[in-house]
């Protein structure tokens, strides 16, 4: 990482779909904070704890812009920091309904509750700072959501300055390594915000991965009983016969889906499609001539059998990925989970204005597809581009290409999961950096 910082002053903009690197401020050393920090004032407590992980308090602020990725990432990070690092974590989130969808234990009516050992507060941004004004040792502002001014002021008053992160969106682009961990001093307070950039390469913050994820996946893959139980409980049918291609489909509305559904309908072998209820469900309903494609719906046309699934909790979503041969994923967190599932996948990237998402898509392809033979890489690239609206999609040809190249794609999916692990787990990377600052 380059230690140099730009001289321009710009506080972190609330620009959740930002495509470009942020401009950051001159470094402001923590020793300077100590000198400039004012004595603590009433109402700014939850005083610092020295080193042992179990004593580290962490607040994660999450504003849900749309969909599930914002809270999905924050909740996964919160669970890991609590379970694997012993931190006392509080999540302040402004949308409990989105949260409830991927964590049904969350009660949408409660202002404050404890879920899986983590305090969850309904955050009424921008001025509200939790049920009581407490400042943690480590403060994570997810995706530049902007902390309440009263909380920032309390951070500045704290006897020991908190470690403050802006957790950014994931990007595979090269500039991420240069900007990861860059400091951004606050324009008025003796506080420094550190940009924490997830990424796919060493030198970035990495991506989230629970320490037992591979073991859980292996246990699922190796247990016929576990897989049969999953099909029965989640899909409502027995596992499909050998030779069936099982595909999970989690995507935004996508004009290319109709042609793809037709291709699967006409495919030579059976295709089983598993569709979590959501934004693509309308297209399934249209395809099958149904009024809706709500959870529990089963439909068949030609070679294609489709099942609509209820939105599940996050561990349940992993099992869906592990039960499938090919996964269509979207946004950020499911994109990462598909990589850890070590199966071929297709990414529907979050669309941005002016096609700003396309370089991000290509950057991910560069990492993921780099070592594929040319023909397979070309087929995968065209498939991803077509699924993201670039180029003229020929879905039948793409599907045929995909089948031809499947052994290479399978091998690459496995190899990539190992390569990706070299960037380290995001929660571990963040915890290590925070502890180095808290000393
Ligand atoms: O839902 P997403 O499209 O989320 C986003 C948001 O648009 C967000 O604002 C943006 O920051 C981000 O994309 C880039 O896709 P994502 O990121 O994959 O989040 C989905 C989450 O939902 C993820 O944590 C997996 C989880 N999930 C379940 O827990 N159960 C399910 O059944 C499914 C389908 C998903």
Coordinates of C-alpha atoms and ligand atoms in Angstrom, one line a residue:
X1 CA 0.0 0.0 0.0
X2 CA 1.2 3.5 -0.8
X3 CA 1.5 5.6 2.3
X4 CA 1.2 8.8 0.4
X5 CA -2.1 10.6 0.7
X6 CA -3.6 13.2 -1.5
X7 CA -3.6 16.7 -0.2
X8 CA -7.1 17.6 -1.3
X9 CA -9.7 17.8 1.4
X10 CA -12.9 16.0 0.9
X11 CA -14.9 14.2 3.5
X12 CA -16.2 10.9 2.5
X13 CA -19.2 11.5 0.2
X14 CA -22.3 9.5 0.7
X15 CA -22.0 7.9 -2.7
X16 CA -22.8 4.3 -2.3
X17 CA -22.4 3.5 -6.0
X18 CA -19.1 5.3 -6.3
X19 CA -17.0 3.9 -9.0
X20 CA -13.8 5.8 -8.4
X21 CA -11.2 5.9 -5.7
X22 CA -11.8 8.4 -2.9
X23 CA -9.6 11.3 -2.3
X24 CA -8.2 11.2 1.2
X25 CA -6.5 13.6 3.5
X26 CA -3.1 14.1 4.9
X27 CA -2.2 11.5 7.5
X28 CA -3.0 12.6 11.0
X29 CA -1.1 10.5 13.6
X30 CA -2.8 8.9 16.5
X31 CA -0.2 10.4 18.9
X32 CA -1.4 13.8 17.7
X33 CA -5.0 12.8 18.7
X34 CA -3.9 11.9 22.1
X35 CA -2.4 15.4 22.5
X36 CA -5.4 17.2 21.1
X37 CA -8.2 15.1 22.6
X38 CA -10.3 16.8 25.1
X39 CA -11.3 15.3 28.5
X40 CA -14.2 13.0 28.3
X41 CA -17.6 14.5 28.9
X42 CA -20.7 12.9 30.3
X43 CA -22.7 10.9 27.8
X44 CA -19.7 9.7 25.8
X45 CA -18.7 6.6 27.7
X46 CA -18.2 2.9 27.0
X47 CA -14.6 3.5 27.8
X48 CA -11.8 1.8 26.1
X49 CA -10.5 -1.5 27.0
X50 CA -7.0 -2.5 26.4
X51 CA -5.8 -5.2 24.2
X52 CA -7.7 -8.5 24.8
X53 CA -10.2 -9.1 22.0
X54 CA -13.0 -9.9 24.4
X55 CA -12.9 -6.4 25.7
X56 CA -13.0 -4.6 22.3
X57 CA -16.3 -2.9 21.7
X58 CA -17.3 -2.2 18.1
X59 CA -20.1 -0.2 16.6
X60 CA -21.1 -0.9 13.0
X61 CA -23.4 1.8 11.4
X62 CA -25.3 0.5 8.4
X63 CA -27.7 2.5 6.2
X64 CA -29.6 0.3 3.8
X65 CA -29.6 1.9 0.4
X66 CA -31.5 -0.8 -1.2
X67 CA -31.8 -4.6 -1.4
X68 CA -29.9 -6.8 1.1
X69 CA -26.2 -6.3 0.4
X70 CA -25.6 -3.4 2.9
X71 CA -27.0 -5.2 5.9
X72 CA -25.8 -8.6 4.5
X73 CA -22.2 -7.5 4.6
X74 CA -22.5 -5.7 8.0
X75 CA -24.3 -8.6 9.6
X76 CA -21.8 -11.1 8.3
X77 CA -18.9 -8.9 9.6
X78 CA -20.6 -8.4 13.0
X79 CA -21.1 -12.1 13.5
X80 CA -17.5 -12.9 12.6
X81 CA -16.1 -10.2 14.9
X82 CA -18.2 -11.4 17.7
X83 CA -17.8 -15.2 17.2
X84 CA -14.3 -15.4 16.0
X85 CA -12.6 -12.4 17.7
X86 CA -14.8 -12.1 20.9
X87 CA -15.6 -8.5 20.2
X88 CA -18.7 -6.9 21.8
X89 CA -20.5 -5.8 18.7
X90 CA -23.4 -3.4 18.2
X91 CA -25.1 -3.0 14.8
X92 CA -27.0 0.2 14.2
X93 CA -29.1 -0.3 11.1
X94 CA -31.9 1.9 9.6
X95 CA -33.9 -0.9 8.0
X96 CA -34.9 -3.8 10.2
X97 CA -37.2 -5.3 7.5
X98 CA -34.3 -5.9 5.2
X99 CA -32.4 -7.3 8.1
X100 CA -35.2 -9.6 9.1
X101 CA -35.3 -11.1 5.6
X102 CA -31.8 -12.6 6.1
X103 CA -31.9 -13.0 9.8
X104 CA -35.4 -13.9 10.8
X105 CA -34.5 -13.7 14.6
X106 CA -34.6 -9.9 14.2
X107 CA -37.8 -8.4 15.6
X108 CA -38.7 -5.4 13.3
X109 CA -40.7 -3.8 16.1
X110 CA -37.9 -3.5 18.6
X111 CA -35.6 -0.5 19.0
X112 CA -32.9 -2.5 20.7
X113 CA -32.4 -6.3 20.9
X114 CA -29.7 -8.8 21.2
X115 CA -29.4 -11.3 18.4
X116 CA -26.7 -14.1 18.4
X117 CA -24.9 -12.1 21.1
X118 CA -24.9 -8.9 19.0
X119 CA -26.7 -5.8 20.1
X120 CA -28.9 -4.6 17.3
X121 CA -30.4 -1.1 17.3
X122 CA -32.8 0.5 15.0
X123 CA -30.9 3.5 13.8
X124 CA -32.9 6.6 12.8
X125 CA -30.2 8.4 10.8
X126 CA -29.0 11.0 10.4
X127 CA -29.1 12.6 13.9
X128 CA -30.0 9.5 16.0
X129 CA -26.9 7.8 17.6
X130 CA -28.4 4.8 19.3
X131 CA -30.6 4.3 22.3
X132 CA -27.8 5.7 24.5
X133 CA -24.8 7.7 23.3
X134 CA -22.0 5.2 23.7
X135 CA -18.8 5.3 21.7
X136 CA -17.0 2.0 21.0
X137 CA -13.3 1.3 20.7
X138 CA -13.8 0.5 17.0
X139 CA -16.3 2.4 14.9
X140 CA -17.2 1.1 11.4
X141 CA -19.1 3.3 9.1
X142 CA -20.3 1.0 6.4
X143 CA -20.2 2.3 2.8
X144 CA -19.8 5.9 3.7
X145 CA -23.1 6.1 5.4
X146 CA -22.1 9.1 7.5
X147 CA -22.1 8.9 11.3
X148 CA -24.5 11.1 13.3
X149 CA -22.7 14.4 14.1
X150 CA -23.4 13.9 17.8
X151 CA -21.7 10.5 17.8
X152 CA -18.6 12.0 15.9
X153 CA -18.4 14.7 18.5
X154 CA -18.5 12.1 21.3
X155 CA -15.8 10.2 19.5
X156 CA -13.6 13.3 19.6
X157 CA -14.3 13.8 23.3
X158 CA -13.4 10.2 24.2
X159 CA -10.4 9.7 26.4
X160 CA -8.9 7.2 24.0
X161 CA -9.6 7.9 20.4
X162 CA -11.6 5.2 18.7
X163 CA -10.4 3.5 15.6
X164 CA -12.7 4.7 12.8
X165 CA -13.2 2.8 9.6
X166 CA -15.1 3.6 6.5
X167 CA -15.8 0.1 5.1
X168 CA -16.1 0.6 1.3
X169 CA -17.8 -1.4 -1.4
X170 CA -15.9 -4.3 -2.9
X171 CA -14.1 -3.7 -6.1
X172 CA -11.6 -5.9 -8.0
X173 CA -10.0 -2.8 -9.6
X174 CA -6.3 -2.3 -9.3
X175 CA -6.5 1.1 -7.6
X176 CA -8.0 -0.5 -4.5
X177 CA -4.6 -1.7 -3.2
X178 CA -3.3 1.9 -3.3
X179 CA -6.3 3.3 -1.3
X180 CA -6.8 0.5 1.2
X181 CA -6.0 1.7 4.7
X182 CA -5.4 5.3 3.7
X183 CA -6.1 7.7 6.5
X184 CA -8.5 10.6 6.2
X185 CA -8.3 13.2 9.0
X186 CA -11.5 14.8 10.1
X187 CA -11.6 18.5 9.0
X188 CA -12.6 19.7 12.5
X189 CA -11.9 17.0 15.1
X190 CA -8.7 15.2 16.0
X191 CA -10.1 12.1 14.5
X192 CA -8.9 10.0 11.6
X193 CA -11.1 7.8 9.4
X194 CA -9.3 4.9 7.7
X195 CA -10.6 3.7 4.4
X196 CA -11.0 -0.1 4.4
X197 CA -11.3 -1.5 0.9
X198 CA -12.5 -5.1 0.4
X199 CA -10.9 -6.6 -2.7
X200 CA -9.9 -9.8 -4.4
X201 CA -6.1 -9.4 -4.3
X202 CA -3.5 -9.4 -1.7
X203 CA -2.9 -5.9 -0.4
X204 CA -6.6 -5.1 -0.2
X205 CA -8.9 -5.8 2.8
X206 CA -9.9 -9.2 1.2
X207 CA -13.5 -10.4 1.5
X208 CA -15.4 -12.0 4.4
X209 CA -14.9 -15.7 5.1
X210 CA -15.9 -17.5 8.2
X211 CA -13.1 -19.7 9.6
X212 CA -15.2 -22.8 9.4
X213 CA -16.9 -22.1 6.0
X214 CA -14.8 -24.7 4.0
X215 CA -15.4 -27.3 6.6
X216 CA -19.2 -26.7 6.5
X217 CA -19.2 -26.8 2.8
X218 CA -17.2 -30.1 2.7
X219 CA -19.6 -31.6 5.3
X220 CA -22.6 -30.7 3.2
X221 CA -21.0 -31.9 -0.1
X222 CA -20.0 -35.2 1.5
X223 CA -23.2 -36.0 3.2
X224 CA -25.9 -37.5 1.0
X225 CA -28.3 -37.3 3.9
X226 CA -27.6 -33.6 4.5
X227 CA -28.2 -32.8 0.8
X228 CA -31.3 -35.0 0.7
X229 CA -32.6 -33.2 3.8
X230 CA -31.8 -29.8 2.3
X231 CA -33.8 -30.6 -0.9
X232 CA -36.7 -32.0 1.1
X233 CA -36.8 -29.1 3.5
X234 CA -35.9 -26.2 1.2
X235 CA -37.2 -27.2 -2.2
X236 CA -39.9 -29.7 -1.2
X237 CA -38.7 -32.4 -3.6
X238 CA -36.1 -35.1 -3.6
X239 CA -32.7 -34.4 -5.0
X240 CA -32.7 -34.4 -8.8
X241 CA -31.4 -37.4 -10.8
X242 CA -27.8 -37.6 -11.8
X243 CA -27.1 -35.7 -15.0
X244 CA -29.4 -32.8 -14.1
X245 CA -27.9 -29.4 -14.2
X246 CA -28.9 -27.5 -11.0
X247 CA -28.8 -23.7 -11.2
X248 CA -29.6 -21.1 -8.6
X249 CA -30.8 -17.8 -9.9
X250 CA -30.4 -14.6 -7.7
X251 CA -30.5 -11.6 -9.9
X252 CA -32.0 -8.1 -10.5
X253 CA -34.6 -7.7 -13.3
X254 CA -32.8 -8.7 -16.4
X255 CA -34.1 -8.5 -20.0
X256 CA -31.7 -11.4 -21.0
X257 CA -33.5 -13.9 -18.7
X258 CA -36.3 -14.7 -21.1
X259 CA -34.0 -16.0 -23.8
X260 CA -32.0 -17.9 -21.1
X261 CA -35.1 -19.6 -19.8
X262 CA -36.0 -20.6 -23.3
X263 CA -32.6 -22.1 -23.8
X264 CA -32.9 -24.1 -20.6
X265 CA -36.4 -25.2 -21.7
X266 CA -35.0 -26.5 -25.0
X267 CA -31.8 -27.9 -23.5
X268 CA -30.9 -31.5 -24.3
X269 CA -30.6 -32.5 -20.6
X270 CA -32.8 -31.7 -17.6
X271 CA -32.3 -28.3 -15.9
X272 CA -33.5 -27.6 -12.4
X273 CA -33.7 -23.9 -11.5
X274 CA -33.9 -22.7 -7.9
X275 CA -35.1 -19.1 -7.6
X276 CA -35.2 -17.3 -4.3
X277 CA -38.2 -15.1 -4.4
X278 CA -37.3 -11.6 -5.5
X279 CA -36.7 -9.2 -8.3
X280 CA -36.4 -11.8 -11.0
X281 CA -39.5 -13.7 -10.0
X282 CA -41.8 -11.8 -12.3
X283 CA -39.8 -13.1 -15.3
X284 CA -40.3 -16.6 -14.1
X285 CA -44.0 -16.1 -13.7
X286 CA -44.2 -14.7 -17.3
X287 CA -42.3 -17.6 -18.7
X288 CA -44.6 -20.1 -17.1
X289 CA -47.8 -18.1 -17.7
X290 CA -48.4 -17.8 -13.9
X291 CA -49.8 -14.9 -12.0
X292 CA -46.7 -14.9 -9.7
X293 CA -43.7 -17.1 -8.9
X294 CA -43.9 -16.9 -5.1
X295 CA -42.1 -19.2 -2.8
X296 CA -43.4 -22.7 -3.0
X297 CA -44.3 -22.5 -6.7
X298 CA -43.1 -25.4 -8.9
X299 CA -43.3 -25.2 -12.7
X300 CA -42.1 -27.2 -15.7
X301 CA -41.7 -26.5 -19.4
X302 CA -39.7 -28.8 -21.7
X303 CA -36.4 -29.7 -20.0
X304 CA -36.7 -26.9 -17.4
X305 CA -38.2 -27.5 -13.9
X306 CA -38.2 -24.4 -11.7
X307 CA -38.8 -24.0 -8.0
X308 CA -39.4 -20.7 -6.2
X309 CA -37.7 -20.7 -2.8
X310 CA -38.4 -18.6 0.2
X311 CA -35.7 -16.0 1.0
X312 CA -33.6 -17.8 3.7
X313 CA -31.1 -16.8 6.3
X314 CA -27.5 -16.3 5.2
X315 CA -26.3 -19.8 6.2
X316 CA -29.2 -21.2 4.2
X317 CA -28.2 -19.2 1.2
X318 CA -24.7 -20.8 1.3
X319 CA -26.4 -24.2 1.2
X320 CA -28.3 -23.2 -1.9
X321 CA -25.0 -22.3 -3.6
X322 CA -23.5 -25.6 -2.5
X323 CA -26.5 -27.6 -3.8
X324 CA -26.2 -26.0 -7.3
X325 CA -23.8 -26.7 -10.2
X326 CA -24.0 -23.1 -11.5
X327 CA -24.9 -20.0 -9.5
X328 CA -26.2 -16.7 -10.7
X329 CA -25.4 -14.1 -8.1
X330 CA -25.6 -10.3 -7.8
X331 CA -24.5 -7.3 -5.9
X332 CA -21.6 -7.9 -3.5
X333 CA -22.1 -10.4 -0.8
X334 CA -23.7 -13.2 -2.8
X335 CA -20.9 -12.6 -5.4
X336 CA -18.4 -13.4 -2.7
X337 CA -20.3 -16.4 -1.4
X338 CA -20.4 -17.9 -4.9
X339 CA -16.6 -17.6 -5.0
X340 CA -16.2 -19.5 -1.7
X341 CA -18.7 -22.1 -3.0
X342 CA -16.0 -23.0 -5.5
X343 CA -18.5 -23.5 -8.4
X344 CA -18.9 -21.8 -11.7
X345 CA -21.0 -18.6 -11.3
X346 CA -22.3 -15.7 -13.3
X347 CA -22.3 -12.2 -11.7
X348 CA -25.1 -9.7 -12.2
X349 CA -23.2 -6.7 -11.0
X350 CA -25.1 -3.8 -9.4
X351 CA -25.8 -1.4 -12.3
X352 CA -24.5 2.1 -12.0
X353 CA -25.1 5.3 -14.0
X354 CA -22.9 5.7 -17.1
X355 CA -22.0 2.0 -17.1
X356 CA -19.5 2.7 -14.3
X357 CA -20.0 -0.9 -13.2
X358 CA -18.6 -2.4 -16.4
X359 CA -14.9 -1.8 -15.5
X360 CA -15.6 -3.4 -12.2
X361 CA -17.1 -6.4 -13.9
X362 CA -14.0 -6.7 -16.2
X363 CA -11.6 -6.3 -13.3
X364 CA -13.3 -9.2 -11.5
X365 CA -13.2 -11.2 -14.7
X366 CA -9.5 -10.5 -15.1
X367 CA -8.8 -12.0 -11.7
X368 CA -11.2 -14.9 -11.9
X369 CA -10.8 -15.9 -15.5
X370 CA -7.1 -15.1 -15.9
X371 CA -5.8 -18.7 -15.9
X372 CA -8.6 -20.2 -18.0
X373 CA -7.8 -21.5 -21.5
X374 CA -8.5 -18.8 -24.1
X375 CA -11.7 -20.3 -25.5
X376 CA -13.2 -20.9 -22.0
X377 CA -12.2 -17.4 -20.9
X378 CA -13.8 -15.9 -24.0
X379 CA -17.0 -17.9 -23.4
X380 CA -17.2 -16.9 -19.8
X381 CA -16.5 -13.2 -20.6
X382 CA -19.2 -13.1 -23.3
X383 CA -21.6 -14.8 -20.9
X384 CA -21.0 -12.3 -18.1
X385 CA -21.1 -9.3 -20.4
X386 CA -24.4 -10.5 -22.0
X387 CA -25.9 -11.1 -18.6
X388 CA -25.0 -7.5 -17.7
X389 CA -26.5 -6.0 -20.8
X390 CA -23.4 -5.5 -22.9
X391 CA -23.3 -7.0 -26.4
X392 CA -25.8 -9.0 -28.2
X393 CA -26.6 -12.0 -26.1
X394 CA -26.9 -15.4 -27.8
X395 CA -28.0 -17.4 -24.9
X396 CA -28.2 -20.8 -26.6
X397 CA -24.6 -20.4 -27.9
X398 CA -23.5 -19.3 -24.5
X399 CA -25.1 -22.3 -22.8
X400 CA -23.5 -24.6 -25.3
X401 CA -20.1 -23.0 -24.8
X402 CA -20.6 -23.3 -21.1
X403 CA -21.3 -27.0 -21.3
X404 CA -18.2 -27.5 -23.5
X405 CA -16.0 -25.6 -21.1
X406 CA -17.5 -26.9 -17.9
X407 CA -14.5 -29.0 -16.7
X408 CA -12.3 -25.9 -17.1
X409 CA -14.8 -23.7 -15.3
X410 CA -15.1 -26.2 -12.4
X411 CA -11.4 -26.5 -12.0
X412 CA -10.9 -22.8 -12.1
X413 CA -13.7 -22.2 -9.5
X414 CA -11.8 -24.4 -7.1
X415 CA -8.4 -22.9 -7.9
X416 CA -9.8 -19.4 -7.6
X417 CA -11.2 -20.0 -4.1
X418 CA -7.7 -20.9 -3.0
X419 CA -6.2 -17.8 -4.7
X420 CA -8.8 -15.5 -3.2
X421 CA -7.9 -16.8 0.3
X422 CA -4.5 -15.2 -0.2
X423 CA -6.0 -11.8 0.4
X424 CA -6.9 -12.9 3.9
X425 CA -10.3 -12.8 5.6
X426 CA -11.7 -9.3 5.8
X427 CA -12.8 -9.6 9.4
X428 CA -9.4 -10.8 10.5
X429 CA -7.6 -8.2 8.4
X430 CA -9.8 -5.4 10.0
X431 CA -9.4 -6.8 13.5
X432 CA -5.7 -7.0 13.2
X433 CA -5.3 -3.4 11.9
X434 CA -7.7 -2.1 14.6
X435 CA -5.8 -3.8 17.4
X436 CA -2.5 -2.4 16.0
X437 CA -4.1 1.1 16.3
X438 CA -5.6 0.5 19.8
X439 CA -2.2 -0.4 21.4
Ligands
LIG1 O1 -29.3 -7.7 -2.4 P1 -28.1 -7.2 -3.2 O2 -28.4 -6.8 -4.6 O3 -27.4 -6.1 -2.4 C1 -26.7 -5.0 -2.8 C2 -27.4 -3.8 -2.5 O4 -27.9 -3.2 -3.7 C3 -26.5 -2.9 -1.9 O5 -27.0 -1.6 -1.7 C4 -25.2 -2.8 -2.7 O6 -24.3 -2.3 -1.8 C5 -24.7 -4.2 -3.0 O7 -25.7 -5.0 -3.6 C6 -23.6 -4.0 -4.0 O8 -27.0 -8.4 -3.3 P2 -26.0 -9.0 -2.3 O9 -24.9 -8.0 -2.0 O10 -25.6 -10.3 -2.8 O11 -26.8 -9.2 -0.9 C7 -27.7 -10.2 -0.8 C8 -27.6 -10.7 0.6 O12 -28.7 -11.5 0.9 C9 -26.4 -11.6 0.9 O13 -25.9 -11.4 2.2 C10 -26.9 -13.0 0.8 C11 -28.3 -12.8 1.4 N1 -29.3 -13.8 1.0 C12 -29.9 -14.5 2.0 O14 -29.5 -14.4 3.2 N2 -30.9 -15.4 1.7 C13 -31.3 -15.6 0.5 O15 -32.3 -16.4 0.2 C14 -30.7 -14.8 -0.6 C15 -31.2 -15.0 -2.0 C16 -29.7 -13.9 -0.2

